[in-house]
Amino acid sequence: SFSVSNKENVKLAIYNVKGQLVKVLIDGILEPGKHTVIWDGKDNEHNSSGSGIYFCRMTNRNVNDSCKMILIK
């Protein structure tokens, strides 16, 4: 979950520990407010990702933030 204060372009993406892009969850304009996104554990080609550590990165005009996640199957 995350929130944006203004209508703006947001990119939310998942990366593996090597820094390789796994999945783009959001890449577009969002309205102000709280948003929730669920990653299904699949990459951009709809293949299942393996168990391990991943990073979620959100970027917009004012924010460049990331968090660490663990995918357990």
PDB file of C-alpha atoms in Angstrom:
ATOM      1  CA  SER A   1       0.000   0.000   0.000  1.00  0.00           C
ATOM      2  CA  PHE A   2       1.097   3.557  -0.681  1.00  0.00           C
ATOM      3  CA  SER A   3      -0.419   6.969  -1.157  1.00  0.00           C
ATOM      4  CA  VAL A   4       0.120   9.877  -3.509  1.00  0.00           C
ATOM      5  CA  SER A   5      -0.781  13.446  -2.632  1.00  0.00           C
ATOM      6  CA  ASN A   6      -1.359  14.765  -6.166  1.00  0.00           C
ATOM      7  CA  LYS A   7      -2.504  13.352  -9.490  1.00  0.00           C
ATOM      8  CA  GLU A   8       0.806  12.273 -10.989  1.00  0.00           C
ATOM      9  CA  ASN A   9       2.717   9.702 -12.991  1.00  0.00           C
ATOM     10  CA  VAL A  10       3.852   6.762 -10.831  1.00  0.00           C
ATOM     11  CA  LYS A  11       5.995   3.761 -11.650  1.00  0.00           C
ATOM     12  CA  LEU A  12       5.940   0.751  -9.326  1.00  0.00           C
ATOM     13  CA  ALA A  13       8.235  -2.113 -10.294  1.00  0.00           C
ATOM     14  CA  ILE A  14       9.739  -5.299  -8.858  1.00  0.00           C
ATOM     15  CA  TYR A  15      13.464  -6.062  -9.225  1.00  0.00           C
ATOM     16  CA  ASN A  16      15.519  -9.120  -8.305  1.00  0.00           C
ATOM     17  CA  VAL A  17      18.711  -8.990  -6.192  1.00  0.00           C
ATOM     18  CA  LYS A  18      20.787  -8.525  -9.366  1.00  0.00           C
ATOM     19  CA  GLY A  19      18.858  -5.333 -10.109  1.00  0.00           C
ATOM     20  CA  GLN A  20      17.068  -6.861 -13.090  1.00  0.00           C
ATOM     21  CA  LEU A  21      13.501  -5.776 -13.759  1.00  0.00           C
ATOM     22  CA  VAL A  22      11.053  -8.578 -12.953  1.00  0.00           C
ATOM     23  CA  LYS A  23       7.626  -6.938 -13.217  1.00  0.00           C
ATOM     24  CA  VAL A  24       6.140  -3.492 -13.767  1.00  0.00           C
ATOM     25  CA  LEU A  25       3.029  -3.265 -11.610  1.00  0.00           C
ATOM     26  CA  ILE A  26       2.065   0.349 -12.335  1.00  0.00           C
ATOM     27  CA  ASP A  27       3.308   2.796 -14.939  1.00  0.00           C
ATOM     28  CA  GLY A  28       0.834   5.605 -15.347  1.00  0.00           C
ATOM     29  CA  ILE A  29      -1.079   8.465 -13.792  1.00  0.00           C
ATOM     30  CA  LEU A  30      -2.730   7.839 -10.421  1.00  0.00           C
ATOM     31  CA  GLU A  31      -5.318   9.926  -8.626  1.00  0.00           C
ATOM     32  CA  PRO A  32      -4.502  11.306  -5.161  1.00  0.00           C
ATOM     33  CA  GLY A  33      -5.132   8.961  -2.252  1.00  0.00           C
ATOM     34  CA  LYS A  34      -4.200   5.537  -0.951  1.00  0.00           C
ATOM     35  CA  HIS A  35      -3.541   2.702  -3.389  1.00  0.00           C
ATOM     36  CA  THR A  36      -2.973  -1.021  -2.845  1.00  0.00           C
ATOM     37  CA  VAL A  37      -1.207  -3.322  -5.283  1.00  0.00           C
ATOM     38  CA  ILE A  38      -0.739  -7.082  -5.002  1.00  0.00           C
ATOM     39  CA  TRP A  39       2.088  -8.812  -6.863  1.00  0.00           C
ATOM     40  CA  ASP A  40       1.128 -12.324  -7.947  1.00  0.00           C
ATOM     41  CA  GLY A  41       4.765 -13.520  -8.005  1.00  0.00           C
ATOM     42  CA  LYS A  42       4.948 -13.543 -11.804  1.00  0.00           C
ATOM     43  CA  ASP A  43       7.263 -11.647 -14.122  1.00  0.00           C
ATOM     44  CA  ASN A  44       6.351  -9.515 -17.139  1.00  0.00           C
ATOM     45  CA  GLU A  45       6.093 -12.671 -19.296  1.00  0.00           C
ATOM     46  CA  HIS A  46       3.670 -14.317 -16.803  1.00  0.00           C
ATOM     47  CA  ASN A  47       6.294 -16.826 -15.619  1.00  0.00           C
ATOM     48  CA  SER A  48       6.403 -17.655 -11.909  1.00  0.00           C
ATOM     49  CA  SER A  49       9.313 -16.089 -10.068  1.00  0.00           C
ATOM     50  CA  GLY A  50      11.359 -18.226  -7.726  1.00  0.00           C
ATOM     51  CA  SER A  51      11.478 -17.908  -3.980  1.00  0.00           C
ATOM     52  CA  GLY A  52      13.913 -15.274  -2.807  1.00  0.00           C
ATOM     53  CA  ILE A  53      14.509 -11.620  -2.090  1.00  0.00           C
ATOM     54  CA  TYR A  54      13.010  -8.939  -4.319  1.00  0.00           C
ATOM     55  CA  PHE A  55      12.843  -5.164  -4.207  1.00  0.00           C
ATOM     56  CA  CYS A  56       9.793  -3.038  -4.884  1.00  0.00           C
ATOM     57  CA  ARG A  57      10.651   0.433  -6.201  1.00  0.00           C
ATOM     58  CA  MET A  58       8.221   3.328  -6.491  1.00  0.00           C
ATOM     59  CA  THR A  59       9.187   6.441  -8.395  1.00  0.00           C
ATOM     60  CA  ASN A  60       7.337   9.609  -9.213  1.00  0.00           C
ATOM     61  CA  ARG A  61       8.197  13.273  -9.536  1.00  0.00           C
ATOM     62  CA  ASN A  62       9.097  13.683  -5.844  1.00  0.00           C
ATOM     63  CA  VAL A  63       9.712  10.162  -4.545  1.00  0.00           C
ATOM     64  CA  ASN A  64      12.253   7.463  -5.264  1.00  0.00           C
ATOM     65  CA  ASP A  65      11.606   4.808  -2.611  1.00  0.00           C
ATOM     66  CA  SER A  66      12.166   1.078  -2.335  1.00  0.00           C
ATOM     67  CA  CYS A  67      11.447  -1.785   0.037  1.00  0.00           C
ATOM     68  CA  LYS A  68      12.766  -5.308   0.396  1.00  0.00           C
ATOM     69  CA  MET A  69      10.380  -8.250   0.052  1.00  0.00           C
ATOM     70  CA  ILE A  70      10.718 -12.000   0.463  1.00  0.00           C
ATOM     71  CA  LEU A  71       8.790 -14.313  -1.847  1.00  0.00           C
ATOM     72  CA  ILE A  72       8.208 -17.716  -0.247  1.00  0.00           C
ATOM     73  CA  LYS A  73       6.551 -20.555  -2.119  1.00  0.00           C
TER      74      LYS A  73
END
